[in-house]
Each structure stands twice: as C-alpha cells, then as structure tokens.
Short mmCIF file of C-alpha atoms and ligand atoms in Angstrom, two decimals:
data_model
loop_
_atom_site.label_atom_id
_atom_site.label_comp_id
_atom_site.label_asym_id
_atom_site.label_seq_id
_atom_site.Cartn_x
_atom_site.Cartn_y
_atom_site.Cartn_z
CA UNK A 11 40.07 54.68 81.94
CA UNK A 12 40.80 54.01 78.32
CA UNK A 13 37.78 52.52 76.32
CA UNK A 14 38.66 50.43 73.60
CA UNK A 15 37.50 52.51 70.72
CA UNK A 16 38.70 49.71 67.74
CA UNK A 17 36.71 46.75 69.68
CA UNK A 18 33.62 49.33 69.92
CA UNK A 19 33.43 49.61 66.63
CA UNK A 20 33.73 45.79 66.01
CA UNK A 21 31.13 45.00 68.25
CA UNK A 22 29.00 47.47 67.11
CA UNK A 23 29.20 45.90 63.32
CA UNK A 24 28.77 42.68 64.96
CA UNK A 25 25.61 44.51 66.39
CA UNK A 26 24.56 46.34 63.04
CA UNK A 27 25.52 42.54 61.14
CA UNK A 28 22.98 40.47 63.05
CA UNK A 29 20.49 42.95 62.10
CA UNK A 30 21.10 43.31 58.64
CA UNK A 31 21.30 39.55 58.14
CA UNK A 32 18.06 39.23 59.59
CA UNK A 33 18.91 37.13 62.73
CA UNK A 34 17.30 39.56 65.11
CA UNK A 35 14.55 41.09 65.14
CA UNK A 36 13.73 44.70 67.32
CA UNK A 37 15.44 44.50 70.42
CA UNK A 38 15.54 40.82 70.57
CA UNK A 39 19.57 39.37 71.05
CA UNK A 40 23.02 41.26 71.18
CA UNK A 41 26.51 41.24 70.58
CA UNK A 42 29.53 42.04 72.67
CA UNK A 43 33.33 42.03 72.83
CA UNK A 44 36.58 41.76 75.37
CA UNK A 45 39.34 43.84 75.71
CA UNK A 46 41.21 41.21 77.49
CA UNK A 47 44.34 43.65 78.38
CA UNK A 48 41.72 46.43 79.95
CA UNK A 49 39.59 44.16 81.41
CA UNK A 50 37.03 45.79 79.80
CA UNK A 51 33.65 44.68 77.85
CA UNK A 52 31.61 46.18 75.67
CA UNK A 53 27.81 45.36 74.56
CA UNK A 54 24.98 46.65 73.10
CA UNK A 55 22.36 48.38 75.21
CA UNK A 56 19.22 47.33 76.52
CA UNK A 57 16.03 47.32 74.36
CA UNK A 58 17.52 49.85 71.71
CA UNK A 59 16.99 49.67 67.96
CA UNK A 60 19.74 48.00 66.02
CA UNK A 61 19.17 50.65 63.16
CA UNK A 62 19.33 53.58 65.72
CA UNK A 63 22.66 52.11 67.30
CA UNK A 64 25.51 54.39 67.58
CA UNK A 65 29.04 53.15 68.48
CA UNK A 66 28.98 55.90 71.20
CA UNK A 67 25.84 54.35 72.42
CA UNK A 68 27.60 51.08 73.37
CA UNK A 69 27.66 49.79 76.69
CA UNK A 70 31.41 49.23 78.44
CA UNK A 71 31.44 47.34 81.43
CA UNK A 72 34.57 45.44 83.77
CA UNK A 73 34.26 41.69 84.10
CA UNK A 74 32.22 42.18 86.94
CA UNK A 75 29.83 44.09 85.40
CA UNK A 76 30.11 47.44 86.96
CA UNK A 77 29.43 50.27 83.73
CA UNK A 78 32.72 52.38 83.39
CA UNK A 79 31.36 53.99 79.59
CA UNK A 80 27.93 54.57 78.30
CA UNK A 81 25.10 56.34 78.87
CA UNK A 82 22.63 53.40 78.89
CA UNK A 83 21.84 50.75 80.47
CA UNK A 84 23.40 47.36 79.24
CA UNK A 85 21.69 44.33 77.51
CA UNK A 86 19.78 41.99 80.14
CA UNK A 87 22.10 39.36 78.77
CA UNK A 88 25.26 40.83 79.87
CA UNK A 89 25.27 38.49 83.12
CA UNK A 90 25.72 35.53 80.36
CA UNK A 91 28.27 37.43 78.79
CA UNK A 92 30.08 38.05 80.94
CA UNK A 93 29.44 33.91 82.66
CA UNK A 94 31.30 33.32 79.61
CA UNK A 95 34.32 35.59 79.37
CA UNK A 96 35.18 35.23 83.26
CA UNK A 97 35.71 31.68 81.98
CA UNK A 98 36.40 31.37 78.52
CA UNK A 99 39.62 32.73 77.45
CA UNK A 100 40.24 32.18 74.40
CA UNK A 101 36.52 33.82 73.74
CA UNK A 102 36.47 37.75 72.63
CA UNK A 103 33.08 38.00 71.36
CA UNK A 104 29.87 36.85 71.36
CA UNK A 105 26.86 36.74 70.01
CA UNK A 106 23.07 35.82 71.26
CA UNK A 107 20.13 35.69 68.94
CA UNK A 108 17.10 33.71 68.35
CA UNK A 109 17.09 33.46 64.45
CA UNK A 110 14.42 31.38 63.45
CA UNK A 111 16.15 28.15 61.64
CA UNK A 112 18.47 27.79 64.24
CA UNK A 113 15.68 28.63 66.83
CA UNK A 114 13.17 26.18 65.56
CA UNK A 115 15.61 22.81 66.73
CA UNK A 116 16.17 25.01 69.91
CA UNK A 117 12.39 24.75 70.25
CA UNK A 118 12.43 21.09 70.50
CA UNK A 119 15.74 20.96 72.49
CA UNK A 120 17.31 19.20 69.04
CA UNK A 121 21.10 19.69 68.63
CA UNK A 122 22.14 19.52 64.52
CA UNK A 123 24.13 17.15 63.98
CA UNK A 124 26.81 17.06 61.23
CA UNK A 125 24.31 16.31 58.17
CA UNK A 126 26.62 18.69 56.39
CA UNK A 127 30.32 19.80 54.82
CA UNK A 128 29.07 23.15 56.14
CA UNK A 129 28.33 22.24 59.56
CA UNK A 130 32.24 19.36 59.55
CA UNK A 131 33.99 23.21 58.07
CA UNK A 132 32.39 25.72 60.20
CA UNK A 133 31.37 23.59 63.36
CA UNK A 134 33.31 20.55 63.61
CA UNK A 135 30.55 18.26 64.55
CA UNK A 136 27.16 18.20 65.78
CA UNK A 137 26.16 21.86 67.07
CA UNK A 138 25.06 21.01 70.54
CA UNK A 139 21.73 22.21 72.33
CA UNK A 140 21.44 23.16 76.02
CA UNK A 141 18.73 22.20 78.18
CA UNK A 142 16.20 25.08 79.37
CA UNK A 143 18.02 27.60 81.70
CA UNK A 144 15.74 30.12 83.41
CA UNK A 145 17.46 33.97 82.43
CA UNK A 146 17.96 34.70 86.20
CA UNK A 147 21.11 34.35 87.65
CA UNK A 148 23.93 32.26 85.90
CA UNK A 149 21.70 29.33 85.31
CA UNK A 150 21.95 30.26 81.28
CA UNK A 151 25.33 30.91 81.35
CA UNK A 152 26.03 27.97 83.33
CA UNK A 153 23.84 25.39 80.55
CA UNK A 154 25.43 27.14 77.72
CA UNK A 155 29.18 26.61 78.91
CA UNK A 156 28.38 22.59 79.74
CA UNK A 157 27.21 22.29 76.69
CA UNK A 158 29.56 23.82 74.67
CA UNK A 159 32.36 21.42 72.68
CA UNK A 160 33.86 21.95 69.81
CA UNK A 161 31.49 24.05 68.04
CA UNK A 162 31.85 27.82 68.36
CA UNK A 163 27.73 27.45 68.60
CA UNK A 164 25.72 26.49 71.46
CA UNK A 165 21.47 26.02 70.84
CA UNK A 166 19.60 27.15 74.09
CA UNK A 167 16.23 24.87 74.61
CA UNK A 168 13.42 26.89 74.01
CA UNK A 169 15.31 30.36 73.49
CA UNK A 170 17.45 30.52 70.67
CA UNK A 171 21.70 30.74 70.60
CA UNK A 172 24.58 31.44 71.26
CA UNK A 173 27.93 31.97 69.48
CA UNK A 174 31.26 32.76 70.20
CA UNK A 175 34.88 33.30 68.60
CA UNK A 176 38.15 34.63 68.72
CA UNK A 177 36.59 38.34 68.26
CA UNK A 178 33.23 39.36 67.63
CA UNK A 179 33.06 39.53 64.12
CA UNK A 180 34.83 35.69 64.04
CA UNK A 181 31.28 35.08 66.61
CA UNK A 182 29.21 37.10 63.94
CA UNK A 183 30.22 34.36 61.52
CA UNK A 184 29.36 31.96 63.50
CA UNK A 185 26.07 33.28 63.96
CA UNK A 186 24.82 33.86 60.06
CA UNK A 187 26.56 30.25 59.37
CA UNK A 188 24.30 28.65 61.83
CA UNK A 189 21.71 30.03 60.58
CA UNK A 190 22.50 29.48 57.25
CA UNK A 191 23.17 25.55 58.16
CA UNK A 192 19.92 25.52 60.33
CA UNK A 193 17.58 26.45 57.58
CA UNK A 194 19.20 23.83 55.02
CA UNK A 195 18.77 20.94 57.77
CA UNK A 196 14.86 22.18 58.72
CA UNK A 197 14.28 21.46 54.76
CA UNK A 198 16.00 18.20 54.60
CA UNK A 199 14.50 16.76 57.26
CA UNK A 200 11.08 18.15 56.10
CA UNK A 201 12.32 15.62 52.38
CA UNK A 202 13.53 12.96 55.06
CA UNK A 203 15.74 11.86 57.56
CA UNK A 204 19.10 12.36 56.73
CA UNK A 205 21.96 10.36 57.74
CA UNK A 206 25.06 12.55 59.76
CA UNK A 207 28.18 12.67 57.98
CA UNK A 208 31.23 10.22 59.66
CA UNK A 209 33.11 11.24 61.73
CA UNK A 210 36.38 10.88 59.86
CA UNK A 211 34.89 12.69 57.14
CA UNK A 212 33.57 15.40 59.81
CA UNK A 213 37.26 15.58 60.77
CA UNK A 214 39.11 16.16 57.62
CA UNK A 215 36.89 18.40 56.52
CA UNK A 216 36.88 20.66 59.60
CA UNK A 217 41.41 20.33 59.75
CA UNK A 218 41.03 21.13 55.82
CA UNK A 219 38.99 24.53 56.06
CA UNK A 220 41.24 25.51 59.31
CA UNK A 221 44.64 25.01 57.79
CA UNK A 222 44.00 25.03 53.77
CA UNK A 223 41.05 27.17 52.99
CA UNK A 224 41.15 31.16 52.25
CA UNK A 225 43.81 33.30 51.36
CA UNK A 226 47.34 32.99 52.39
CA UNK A 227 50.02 35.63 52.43
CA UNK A 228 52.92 33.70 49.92
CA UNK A 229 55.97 35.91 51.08
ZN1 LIG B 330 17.31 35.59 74.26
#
C-alpha cells in the first residue's frame, strides 16, 4: 500500500503547530489528515510527546480504522476522526484540542457568538458548542457533527474542540483562530456584555475575507 508521505508531513506540522502555539499541552489533543483517493488516514499516536514526534512515527489507518502504517498505536480519538471523515467530505483534516480560551465557554456549554469581525471572517457566525458526549463509542462524534454549521469549529461541553478544514493545516488555522477569538471574548465579557455583531454585517464580512482577502495570482 502506498502511504501518503506529503499528507504525513502536513499532519505532522499540524501536530508540531498545535504544540508550538500552545493549544495542547503533553499528550492532551491531536491532529489528523485524509487521503481521500487511498482511503487512507493518518494521525498522531497515542500519548506521545508532541516535541518527540517524528513524521515516521505517525499513525495511518483505512476509514475503518484498521492500522496499515505505523508502529504505534493511534490517538484514542481516532474513532471521532474518523465519525467525521466517513461523513464529511469535503473535510481533510482535523484537529482536537482543549486550549484553554476556547475551553473555558466549553466548560459552561457556551457557544461564541459573533461579538467579532474575527469570528464574521474566520467563522461565519456564532461558533457552536455541543452538548456533553461521553468518549465511548460515536456518541462524540455523533454531538460534534449535529452541531456543526457553518463554522469550521465545533466547542465540545465540558472537553474542549474541535476543528476541521479543507486539509489539516486549513483545520490548524482554525484551531489557533479560535483560540485567538476565544481569549478576546473571555476579556470582553469579563468588561461587559457585549452585543453580537448583525447578521448582515456577519455576512459581508465572512463573503469579503472568502472572495477578496489575501493574495491573488494577477496573470
Ligand atoms: Zn479531548
């Protein structure tokens, strides 16, 4: 079987990113990619460092879960993972960490809603928050897809999150703007209580920074 080498590497800087951006902490949360033409998955290994990860210590697994690379075992998340993929499509990474902004409305079961430009650009609304789901079986995997809207973000009551994208460094993204996002609305609302952005403002701000914002090639 080929193993995607290129999507190894991405997930493992997805891995190395969420460390270095101080999202995770020890073993706690992972990060994963799709080969959707192999059929093939790859995610970080169970309770290893993040600043002892190798890409050759990656775990690669089919959708079903059965390990075809790796000498390790895979993340105890990989069920959720793979919850996902099996029926998100347009999903080729994800993340799951329980930084402590983004954690701390997850605590209280609190979605964010859009109190922010940041959160219209990045999120398109109000980042939602699933109810408490139990690790076993796909009960996680199950809350997170309900809730999930337009928001490449999903809180998890109690836990922490979730994010996803295109690829896994697009869900990497995701994850350090959350974060970033989280921590300004925990000091607002510690001023006062802020009022959410309207929704036609949520909405040309999100079509703006997905069709006019960055570089574009000119030729
Ligand atoms: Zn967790």
């Amino acid at each position: 079987m080929m193993i995607p080498e290129r999507l190894r590497r991405e997930v493992w800087e997805a891995n190395l990113g969420i460390y270095r951006a101080g999202l995770v902490t020890m073993h706690s949360g992972n990060a994963s990619g799709i080969d959707r033409r192999r059929g093939l998955v790859v995610i970080k290994p169970s309770g290893m460092d993040y600043d002892k990860l190798r890409p050759s210590d990656l775990v690669v697994t089919d959708l079903e879960g059965r390990q075809v690379a790796g000498k390790w075992r895979p993340s105890v998340d990989l069920r959720h993972h793979l919850y996902l993929y099996q029926r998100c499509p347009e999903i080729g990474g994800i993340i799951h960490t329980h930084s402590n902004y983004a954690t701390s409305f997850a605590m209280l079961g609190r979605p964010i809603p859009a109190y922010l430009t940041a959160i219209a650009d990045e999120f398109g609304g109000e980042i939602p928050c699933a109810p408490y789901a139990d690790n076993a079986g796909d009960h996680l995997g199950e809350a997170v897809l309900k809730a999930m809207g337009r928001a490449p973000a999903v809180l998890l009551a109690h836990h922490g999150a979730f994010t996803f994208g295109p690829t896994p460094r697009a869900a990497f993204k995701a994850a350090v703007m959350l974060e970033d996002v989280a921590k300004t609305c925990h000091l607002g609302l510690l001023l006062g209580q802020p009022q959410p952005l309207p929704p036609e403002e949520v909405r040309k701000w999100y079509e703006r920074y997905h069709t006019a914002y960055g570089q574009r090639r000119r030729d």
